[in-house]
Tab-separated table of C-alpha atoms and ligand atoms in Angstrom:
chain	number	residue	atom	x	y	z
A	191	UNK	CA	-31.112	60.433	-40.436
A	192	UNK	CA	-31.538	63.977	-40.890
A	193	UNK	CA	-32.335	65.078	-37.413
A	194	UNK	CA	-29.703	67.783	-36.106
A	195	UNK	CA	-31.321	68.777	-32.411
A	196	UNK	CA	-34.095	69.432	-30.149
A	197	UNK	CA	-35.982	72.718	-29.832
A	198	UNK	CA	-38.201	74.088	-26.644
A	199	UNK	CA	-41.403	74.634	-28.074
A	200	UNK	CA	-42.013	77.787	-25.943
A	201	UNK	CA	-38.477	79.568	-25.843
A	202	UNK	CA	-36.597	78.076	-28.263
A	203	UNK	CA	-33.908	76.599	-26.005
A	204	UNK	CA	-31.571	74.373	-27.742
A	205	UNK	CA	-30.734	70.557	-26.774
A	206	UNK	CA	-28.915	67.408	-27.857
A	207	UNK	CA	-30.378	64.764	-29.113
A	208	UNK	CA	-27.731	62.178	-28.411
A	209	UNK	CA	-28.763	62.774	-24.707
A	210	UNK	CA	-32.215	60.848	-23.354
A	211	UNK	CA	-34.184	64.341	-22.852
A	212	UNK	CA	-37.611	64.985	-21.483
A	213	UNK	CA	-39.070	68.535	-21.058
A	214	UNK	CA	-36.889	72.233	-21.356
A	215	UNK	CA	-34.396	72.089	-19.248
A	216	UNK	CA	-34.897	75.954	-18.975
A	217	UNK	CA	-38.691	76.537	-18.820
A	218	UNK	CA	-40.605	72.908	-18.489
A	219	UNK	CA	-42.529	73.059	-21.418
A	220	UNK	CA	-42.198	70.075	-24.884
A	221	UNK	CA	-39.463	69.730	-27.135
A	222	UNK	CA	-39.216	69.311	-30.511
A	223	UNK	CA	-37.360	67.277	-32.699
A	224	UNK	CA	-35.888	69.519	-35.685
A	225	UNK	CA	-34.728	68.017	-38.896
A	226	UNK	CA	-32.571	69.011	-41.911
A	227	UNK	CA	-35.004	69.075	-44.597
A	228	UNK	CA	-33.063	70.675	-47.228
A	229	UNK	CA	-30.330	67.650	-46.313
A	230	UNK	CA	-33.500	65.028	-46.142
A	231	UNK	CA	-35.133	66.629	-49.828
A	232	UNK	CA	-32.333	65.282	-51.422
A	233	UNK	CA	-32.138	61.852	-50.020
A	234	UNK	CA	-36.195	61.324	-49.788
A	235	UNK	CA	-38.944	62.275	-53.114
A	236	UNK	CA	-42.689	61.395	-52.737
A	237	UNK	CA	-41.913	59.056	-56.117
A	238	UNK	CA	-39.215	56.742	-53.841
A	239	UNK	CA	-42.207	56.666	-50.874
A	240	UNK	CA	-44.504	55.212	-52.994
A	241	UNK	CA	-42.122	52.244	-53.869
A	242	UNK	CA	-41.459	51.500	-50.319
A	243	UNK	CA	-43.122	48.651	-47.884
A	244	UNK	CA	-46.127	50.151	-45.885
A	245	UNK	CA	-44.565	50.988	-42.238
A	246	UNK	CA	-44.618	54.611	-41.239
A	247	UNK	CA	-40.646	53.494	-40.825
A	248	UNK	CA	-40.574	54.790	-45.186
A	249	UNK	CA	-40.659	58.218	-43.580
A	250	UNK	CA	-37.245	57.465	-42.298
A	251	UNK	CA	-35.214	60.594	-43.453
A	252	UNK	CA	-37.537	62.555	-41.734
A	253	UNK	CA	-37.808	60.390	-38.675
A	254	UNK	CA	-34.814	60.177	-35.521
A	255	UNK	CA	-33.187	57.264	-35.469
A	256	UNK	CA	-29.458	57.203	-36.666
A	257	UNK	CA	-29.087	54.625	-39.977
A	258	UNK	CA	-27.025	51.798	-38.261
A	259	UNK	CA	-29.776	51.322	-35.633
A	260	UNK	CA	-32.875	48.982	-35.735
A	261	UNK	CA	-36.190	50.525	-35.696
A	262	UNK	CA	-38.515	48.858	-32.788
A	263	UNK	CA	-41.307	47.709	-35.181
A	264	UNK	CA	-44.697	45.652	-35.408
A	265	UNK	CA	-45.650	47.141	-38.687
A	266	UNK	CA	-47.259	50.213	-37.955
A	267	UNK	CA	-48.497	53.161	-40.266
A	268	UNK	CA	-49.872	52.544	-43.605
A	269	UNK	CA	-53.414	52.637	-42.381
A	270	UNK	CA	-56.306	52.714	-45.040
A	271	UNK	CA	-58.311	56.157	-45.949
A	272	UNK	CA	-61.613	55.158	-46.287
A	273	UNK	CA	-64.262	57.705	-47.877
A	274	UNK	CA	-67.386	57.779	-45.972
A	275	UNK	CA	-70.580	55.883	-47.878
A	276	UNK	CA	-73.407	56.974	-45.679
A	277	UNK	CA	-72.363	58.590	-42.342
A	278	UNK	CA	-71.004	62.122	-43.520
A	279	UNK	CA	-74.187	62.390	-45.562
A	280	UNK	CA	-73.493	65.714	-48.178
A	281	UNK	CA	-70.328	66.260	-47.033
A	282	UNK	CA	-67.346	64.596	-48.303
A	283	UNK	CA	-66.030	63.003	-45.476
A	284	UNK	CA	-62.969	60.686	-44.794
A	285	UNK	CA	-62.049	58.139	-42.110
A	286	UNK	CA	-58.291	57.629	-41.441
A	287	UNK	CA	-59.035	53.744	-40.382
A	288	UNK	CA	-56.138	53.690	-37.288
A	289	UNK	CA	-57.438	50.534	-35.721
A	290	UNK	CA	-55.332	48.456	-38.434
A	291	UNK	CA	-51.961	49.664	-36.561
A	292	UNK	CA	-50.598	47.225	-34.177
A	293	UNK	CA	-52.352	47.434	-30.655
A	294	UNK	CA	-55.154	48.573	-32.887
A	295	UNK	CA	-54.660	52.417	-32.117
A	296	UNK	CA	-52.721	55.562	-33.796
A	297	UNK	CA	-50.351	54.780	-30.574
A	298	UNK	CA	-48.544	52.239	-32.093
A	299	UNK	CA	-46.881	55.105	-34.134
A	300	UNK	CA	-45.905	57.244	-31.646
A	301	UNK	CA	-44.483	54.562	-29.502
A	302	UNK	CA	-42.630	52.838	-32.116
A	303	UNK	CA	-39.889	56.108	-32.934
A	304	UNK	CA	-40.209	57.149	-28.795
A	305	UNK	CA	-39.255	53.029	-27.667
A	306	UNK	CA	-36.527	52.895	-30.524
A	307	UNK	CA	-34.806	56.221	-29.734
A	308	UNK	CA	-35.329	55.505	-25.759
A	309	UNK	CA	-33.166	52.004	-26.648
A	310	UNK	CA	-31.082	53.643	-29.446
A	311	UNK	CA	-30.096	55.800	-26.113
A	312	UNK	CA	-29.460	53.761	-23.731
A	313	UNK	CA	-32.822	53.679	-21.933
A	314	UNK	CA	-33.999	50.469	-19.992
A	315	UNK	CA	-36.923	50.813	-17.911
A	316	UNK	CA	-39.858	52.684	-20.074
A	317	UNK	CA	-42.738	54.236	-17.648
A	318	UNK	CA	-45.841	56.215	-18.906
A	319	UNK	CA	-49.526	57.159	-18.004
A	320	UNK	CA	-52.426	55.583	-19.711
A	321	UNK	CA	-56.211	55.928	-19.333
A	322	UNK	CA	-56.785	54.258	-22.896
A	323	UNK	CA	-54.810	53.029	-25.709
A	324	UNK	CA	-51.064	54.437	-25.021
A	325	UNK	CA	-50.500	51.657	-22.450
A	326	UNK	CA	-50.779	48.724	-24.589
A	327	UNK	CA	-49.010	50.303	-27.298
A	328	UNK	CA	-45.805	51.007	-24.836
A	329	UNK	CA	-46.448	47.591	-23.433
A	330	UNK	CA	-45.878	45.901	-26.981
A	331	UNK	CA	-43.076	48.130	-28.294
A	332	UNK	CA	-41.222	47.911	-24.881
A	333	UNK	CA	-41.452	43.890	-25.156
A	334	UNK	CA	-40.190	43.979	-28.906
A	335	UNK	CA	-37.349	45.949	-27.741
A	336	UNK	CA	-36.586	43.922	-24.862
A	337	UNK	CA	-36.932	46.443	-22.537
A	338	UNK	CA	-39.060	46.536	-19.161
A	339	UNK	CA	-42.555	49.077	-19.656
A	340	UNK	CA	-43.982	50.325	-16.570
A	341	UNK	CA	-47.554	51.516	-16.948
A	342	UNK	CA	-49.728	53.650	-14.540
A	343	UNK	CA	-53.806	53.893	-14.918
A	344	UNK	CA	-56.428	54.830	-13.638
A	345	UNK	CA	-58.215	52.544	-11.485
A	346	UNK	CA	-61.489	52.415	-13.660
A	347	UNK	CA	-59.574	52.574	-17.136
A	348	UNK	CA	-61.585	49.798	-19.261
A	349	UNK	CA	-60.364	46.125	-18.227
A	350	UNK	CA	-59.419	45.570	-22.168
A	351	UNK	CA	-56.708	48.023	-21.845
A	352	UNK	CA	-55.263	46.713	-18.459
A	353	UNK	CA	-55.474	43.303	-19.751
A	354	UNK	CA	-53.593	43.812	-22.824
A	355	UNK	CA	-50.537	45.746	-20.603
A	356	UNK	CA	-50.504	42.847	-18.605
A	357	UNK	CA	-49.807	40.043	-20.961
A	358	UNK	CA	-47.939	41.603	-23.109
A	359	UNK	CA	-45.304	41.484	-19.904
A	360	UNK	CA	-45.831	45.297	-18.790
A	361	UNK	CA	-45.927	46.169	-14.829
A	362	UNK	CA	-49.321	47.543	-14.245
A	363	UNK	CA	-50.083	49.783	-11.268
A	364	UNK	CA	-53.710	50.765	-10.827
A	365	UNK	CA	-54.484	54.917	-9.525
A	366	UNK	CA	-57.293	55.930	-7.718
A	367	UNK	CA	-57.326	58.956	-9.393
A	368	UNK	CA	-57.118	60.479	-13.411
A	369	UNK	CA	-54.105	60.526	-15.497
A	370	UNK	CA	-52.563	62.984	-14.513
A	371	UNK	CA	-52.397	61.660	-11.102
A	372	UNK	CA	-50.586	58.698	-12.371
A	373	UNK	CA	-47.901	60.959	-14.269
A	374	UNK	CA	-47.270	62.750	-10.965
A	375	UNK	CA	-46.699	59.298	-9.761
A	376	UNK	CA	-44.082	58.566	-12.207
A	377	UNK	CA	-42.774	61.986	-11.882
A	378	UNK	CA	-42.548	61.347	-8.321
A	379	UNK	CA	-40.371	57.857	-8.406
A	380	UNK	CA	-38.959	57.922	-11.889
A	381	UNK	CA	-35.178	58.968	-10.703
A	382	UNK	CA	-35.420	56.702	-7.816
A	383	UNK	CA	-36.420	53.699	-10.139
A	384	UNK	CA	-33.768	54.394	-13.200
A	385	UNK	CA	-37.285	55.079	-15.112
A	386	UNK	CA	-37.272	57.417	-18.707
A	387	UNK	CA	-40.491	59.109	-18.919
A	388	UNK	CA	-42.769	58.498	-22.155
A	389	UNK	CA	-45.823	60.419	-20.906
A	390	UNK	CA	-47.479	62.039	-23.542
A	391	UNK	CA	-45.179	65.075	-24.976
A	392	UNK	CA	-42.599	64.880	-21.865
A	393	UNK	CA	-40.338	63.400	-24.218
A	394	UNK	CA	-39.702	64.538	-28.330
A	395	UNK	CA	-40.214	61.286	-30.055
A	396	UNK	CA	-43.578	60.211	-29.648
A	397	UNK	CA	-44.771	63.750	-31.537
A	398	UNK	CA	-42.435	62.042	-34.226
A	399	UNK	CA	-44.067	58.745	-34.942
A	400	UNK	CA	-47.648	60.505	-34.940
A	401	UNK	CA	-46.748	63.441	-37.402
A	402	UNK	CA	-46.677	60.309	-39.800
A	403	UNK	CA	-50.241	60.795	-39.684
A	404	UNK	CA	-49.694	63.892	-41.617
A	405	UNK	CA	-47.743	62.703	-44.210
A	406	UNK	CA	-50.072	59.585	-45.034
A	407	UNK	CA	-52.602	61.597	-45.286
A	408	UNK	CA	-50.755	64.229	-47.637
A	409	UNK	CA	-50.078	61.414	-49.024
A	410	UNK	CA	-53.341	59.731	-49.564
A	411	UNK	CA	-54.643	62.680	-50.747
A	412	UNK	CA	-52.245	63.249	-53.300
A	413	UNK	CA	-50.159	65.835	-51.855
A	414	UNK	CA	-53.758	68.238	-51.518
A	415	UNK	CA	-54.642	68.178	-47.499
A	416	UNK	CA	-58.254	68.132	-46.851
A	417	UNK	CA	-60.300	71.415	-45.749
A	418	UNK	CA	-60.853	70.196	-42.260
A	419	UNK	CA	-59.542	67.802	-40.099
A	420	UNK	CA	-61.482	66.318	-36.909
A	421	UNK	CA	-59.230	65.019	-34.436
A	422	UNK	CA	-60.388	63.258	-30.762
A	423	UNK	CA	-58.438	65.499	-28.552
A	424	UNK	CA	-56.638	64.125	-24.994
A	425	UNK	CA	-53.133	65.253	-24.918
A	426	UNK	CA	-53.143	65.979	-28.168
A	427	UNK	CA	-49.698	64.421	-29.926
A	428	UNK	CA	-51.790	63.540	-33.115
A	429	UNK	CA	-52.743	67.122	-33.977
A	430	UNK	CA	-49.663	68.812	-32.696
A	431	UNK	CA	-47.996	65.866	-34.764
A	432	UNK	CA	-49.909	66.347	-37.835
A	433	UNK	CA	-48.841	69.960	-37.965
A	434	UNK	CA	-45.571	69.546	-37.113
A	435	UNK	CA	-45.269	66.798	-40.692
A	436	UNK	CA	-47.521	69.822	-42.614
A	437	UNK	CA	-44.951	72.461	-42.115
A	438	UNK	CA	-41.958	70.046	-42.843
A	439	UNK	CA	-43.787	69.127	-46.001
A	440	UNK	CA	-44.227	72.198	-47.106
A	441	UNK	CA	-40.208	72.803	-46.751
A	442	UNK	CA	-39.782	69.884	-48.383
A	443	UNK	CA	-41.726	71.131	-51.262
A	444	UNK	CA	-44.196	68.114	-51.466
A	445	UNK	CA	-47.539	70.651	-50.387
A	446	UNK	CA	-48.081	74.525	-50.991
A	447	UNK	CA	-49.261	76.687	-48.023
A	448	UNK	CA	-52.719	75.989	-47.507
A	449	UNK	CA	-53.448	74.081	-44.666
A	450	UNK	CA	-56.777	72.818	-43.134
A	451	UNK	CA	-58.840	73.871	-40.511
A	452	UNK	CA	-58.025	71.746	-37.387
A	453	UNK	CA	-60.565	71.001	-35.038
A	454	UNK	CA	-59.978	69.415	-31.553
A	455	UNK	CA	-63.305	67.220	-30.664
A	456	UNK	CA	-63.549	66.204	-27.119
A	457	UNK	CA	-66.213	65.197	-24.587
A	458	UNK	CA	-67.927	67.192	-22.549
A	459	UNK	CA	-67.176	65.814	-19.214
A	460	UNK	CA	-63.838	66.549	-19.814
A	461	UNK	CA	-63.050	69.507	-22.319
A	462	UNK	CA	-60.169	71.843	-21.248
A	463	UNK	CA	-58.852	72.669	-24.947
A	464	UNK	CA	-62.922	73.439	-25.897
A	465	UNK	CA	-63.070	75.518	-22.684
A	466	UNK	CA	-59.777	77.323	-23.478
A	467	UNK	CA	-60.575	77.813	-26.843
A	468	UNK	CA	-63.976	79.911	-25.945
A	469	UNK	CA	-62.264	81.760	-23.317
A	470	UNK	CA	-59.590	82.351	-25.973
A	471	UNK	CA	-57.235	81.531	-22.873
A	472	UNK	CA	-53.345	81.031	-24.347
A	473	UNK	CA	-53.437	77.945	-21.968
A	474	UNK	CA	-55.961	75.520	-20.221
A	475	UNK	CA	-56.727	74.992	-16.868
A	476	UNK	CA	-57.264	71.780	-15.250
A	477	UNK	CA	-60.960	70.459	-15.971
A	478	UNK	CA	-62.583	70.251	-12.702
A	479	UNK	CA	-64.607	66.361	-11.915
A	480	UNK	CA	-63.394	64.788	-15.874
A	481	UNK	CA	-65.713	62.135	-16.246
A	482	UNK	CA	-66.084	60.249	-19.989
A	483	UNK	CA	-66.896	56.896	-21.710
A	484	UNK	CA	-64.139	58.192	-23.968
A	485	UNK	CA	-61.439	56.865	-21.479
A	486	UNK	CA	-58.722	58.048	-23.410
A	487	UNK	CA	-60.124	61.216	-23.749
A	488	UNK	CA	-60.108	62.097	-20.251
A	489	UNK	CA	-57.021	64.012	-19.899
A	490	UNK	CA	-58.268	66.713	-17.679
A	491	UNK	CA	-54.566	68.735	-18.033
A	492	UNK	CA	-52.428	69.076	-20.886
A	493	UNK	CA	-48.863	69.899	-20.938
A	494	UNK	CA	-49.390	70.490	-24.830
A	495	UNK	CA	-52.596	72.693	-24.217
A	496	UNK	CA	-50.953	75.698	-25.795
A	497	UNK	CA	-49.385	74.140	-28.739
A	498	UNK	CA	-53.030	73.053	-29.703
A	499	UNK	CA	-55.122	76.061	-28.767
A	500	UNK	CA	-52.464	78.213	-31.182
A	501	UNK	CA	-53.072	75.307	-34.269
A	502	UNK	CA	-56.618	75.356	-33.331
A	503	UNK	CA	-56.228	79.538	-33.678
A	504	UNK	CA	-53.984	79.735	-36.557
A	505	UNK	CA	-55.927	76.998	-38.845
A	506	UNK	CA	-59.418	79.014	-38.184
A	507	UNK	CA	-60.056	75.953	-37.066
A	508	UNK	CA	-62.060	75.377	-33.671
A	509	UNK	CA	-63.225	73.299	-30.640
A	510	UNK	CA	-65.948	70.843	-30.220
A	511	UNK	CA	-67.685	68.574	-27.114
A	512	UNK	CA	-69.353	65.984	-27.992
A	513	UNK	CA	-71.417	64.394	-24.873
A	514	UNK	CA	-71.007	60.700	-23.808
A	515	UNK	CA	-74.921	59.595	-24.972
A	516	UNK	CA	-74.196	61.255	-28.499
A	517	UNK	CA	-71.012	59.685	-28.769
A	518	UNK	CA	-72.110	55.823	-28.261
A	519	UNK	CA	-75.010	57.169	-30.494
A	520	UNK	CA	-72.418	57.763	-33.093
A	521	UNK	CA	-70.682	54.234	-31.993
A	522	UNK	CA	-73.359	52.805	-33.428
A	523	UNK	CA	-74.078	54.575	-36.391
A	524	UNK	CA	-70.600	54.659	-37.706
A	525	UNK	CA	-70.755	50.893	-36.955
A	526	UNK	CA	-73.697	50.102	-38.840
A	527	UNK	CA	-73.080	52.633	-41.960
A	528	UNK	CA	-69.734	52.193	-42.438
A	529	UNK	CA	-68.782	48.863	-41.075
A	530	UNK	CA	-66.084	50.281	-38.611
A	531	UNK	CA	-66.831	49.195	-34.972
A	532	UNK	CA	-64.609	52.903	-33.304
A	533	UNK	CA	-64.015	53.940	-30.135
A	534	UNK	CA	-66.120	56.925	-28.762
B	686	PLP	C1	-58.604	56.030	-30.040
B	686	PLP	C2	-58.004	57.262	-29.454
B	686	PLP	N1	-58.237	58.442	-30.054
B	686	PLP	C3	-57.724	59.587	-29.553
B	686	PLP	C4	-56.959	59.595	-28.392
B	686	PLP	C5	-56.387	60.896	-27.906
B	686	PLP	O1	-55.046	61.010	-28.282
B	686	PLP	P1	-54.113	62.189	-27.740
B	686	PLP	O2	-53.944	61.940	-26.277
B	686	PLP	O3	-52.835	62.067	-28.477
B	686	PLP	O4	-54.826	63.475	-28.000
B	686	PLP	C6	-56.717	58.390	-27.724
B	686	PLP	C7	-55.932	58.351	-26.479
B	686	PLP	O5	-55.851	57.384	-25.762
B	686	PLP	C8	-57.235	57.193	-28.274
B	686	PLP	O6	-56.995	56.020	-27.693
B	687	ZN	ZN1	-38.045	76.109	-23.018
């Protein structure tokens, strides 16, 4: 392991890793994890990758997680890129397939690292917010681990995702409200129940597990990124993630400079980050009445709004809302073009 501390996003702020830590002690906002990668570049080449099993867990130089410890792990990562035959008609288009990752979502990765560092560090009792696919994915690493998960959702999150908490041995607690209601919930008891936070970028490891994203795709695409990149947009881990594994890669000296466009796609009952983006507001306020099909989508208030509005900025990339009828248009389209049933 190559990782040497943690990094406030916004100021800079400095803090160990060896500690369980959540936001900037100094100014609230994410941390990052920061690697050696001149240490790592010796240790790790894109020829010894390609020998090793498929689990995003072959990124481990890069990853947290000291060497004597046991990664949490169900066998995520290593998720087919499929090129589209009919959908992206003219345009060369490419579907990273992420339903093949245990609890069939992208998730699974950022849960795997966040579950194995919260045990590697002592943690117990795992609690986080869900309105879609993060729940079950907490649920099934915090189970492998042997650890108690304690899930908050909204009241009229899909039944399929509330199910899935449930048996996989997870203490559900309906909200009548959105997700960010059920974060101030946890906010609100967490101390008083010996909880560690896993909400979406309140703690530095998640961000870890999805910037594996990046690298599989580098990866895929034999070390050339793609010109764009369309990604779903709630709280946003994947893009900030994918990023994140595009600068280390270029350290590492496995991709030049160029990077693609980044686009944020959400829907239009509940799109902050779009909203922001047109304003060209640094940050983005709360989106009044959120209201989707796109459950996981509807994150009406991102603590990670300003770390995607600059990618968003600095790629030339952009902002997109898609409404709820096009979406389970698409649903169907994809489904019957390219024989992949996706979420909207
Ligand atoms: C299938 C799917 N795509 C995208 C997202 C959005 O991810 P993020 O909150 O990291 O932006 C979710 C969130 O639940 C999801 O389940
Ligand atoms: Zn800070």
């Amino acid at each position: 392991m190559f990782l040497t501390h943690l990094e406030c996003s916004a100021c800079g702020t400095r803090h160990d890793w060896r500690r369980p830590q959540n936001l900037c002690t100094k100014c609230g906002k994410p941390l990052f994890a920061v690697v050696d990668l001149a240490s790592a570049m010796g240790q790790l080449t894109r020829e010894k990758l390609a020998s090793r099993e498929q689990s995003l867990w072959r990124f481990r130089e890069v990853l947290p997680l000291p060497k004597d410890a046991e990664p949490i792990s169900l066998g995520e990562g290593g998720t087919p890129l499929l090129q589209s035959k009919q959908f992206g008609g003219d345009v060369d288009l490419w579907i990273k397939d992420e339903s093949l990752n245990p609890t069939q979502s992208f998730k699974a990765r950022g849960m795997s690292v966040a579950v194995s560092m919260a045990k590697y560090l002592g943690a117990e009792k795992l609690a986080a917010p869900s309105a879609g696919n993060a729940g079950g994915a907490l649920a099934a690493y915090a189970a492998r681990a042997g650890l108690e998960a304690h899930i908050f959702m909204p009241r009229d999150t899909p039944r399929a995702n509330v199910v899935e908490c449930r048996e996989l041995g997870a203490h559900v607690t309906l909200i009548d409200g959105l997700i960010t209601d059920c974060g101030a919930e946890i906010a609100r008891r967490k101390e008083k129940e010996g909880w560690f936070d896993l909400s979406t970028l309140k703690e530095p490891y998640r961000i870890e597990g999805k910037k594996t994203l990046g690298y599989e795709i580098a990866e895929q695409f034999n070390w050339k990124l793609p010109d764009v990149i369309l990604y779903p947009t709630g709280g946003g881990t994947g893009l900030v993630g994918m990023w994140k594994a595009f600068d280390e890669m270029e350290q590492l000296g496995w991709i030049d400079n160029k990077r693609p466009r980044m686009f944020s796609v959400q829907a239009s009952g509940c799109a902050p980050i779009v909203r922001a983006f047109e304003a060209g507001e640094k940050f983005a306020a709360e989106f009044p009445n959120a209201q989707t099909v796109a459950s996981g989508l509807r994150v009406p208030k991102a603590i990670g709004d300003f770390l995607m509005l600059n990618i968003l900025r600095d790629s030339k990339g952009g902002a997109i809302a898609i409404d709820d009828e096009e979406m389970i248009r698409t649903v169907r389209e994809v489904g019957s073009k390219e024989g992949l049933f996706v979420a909207p």
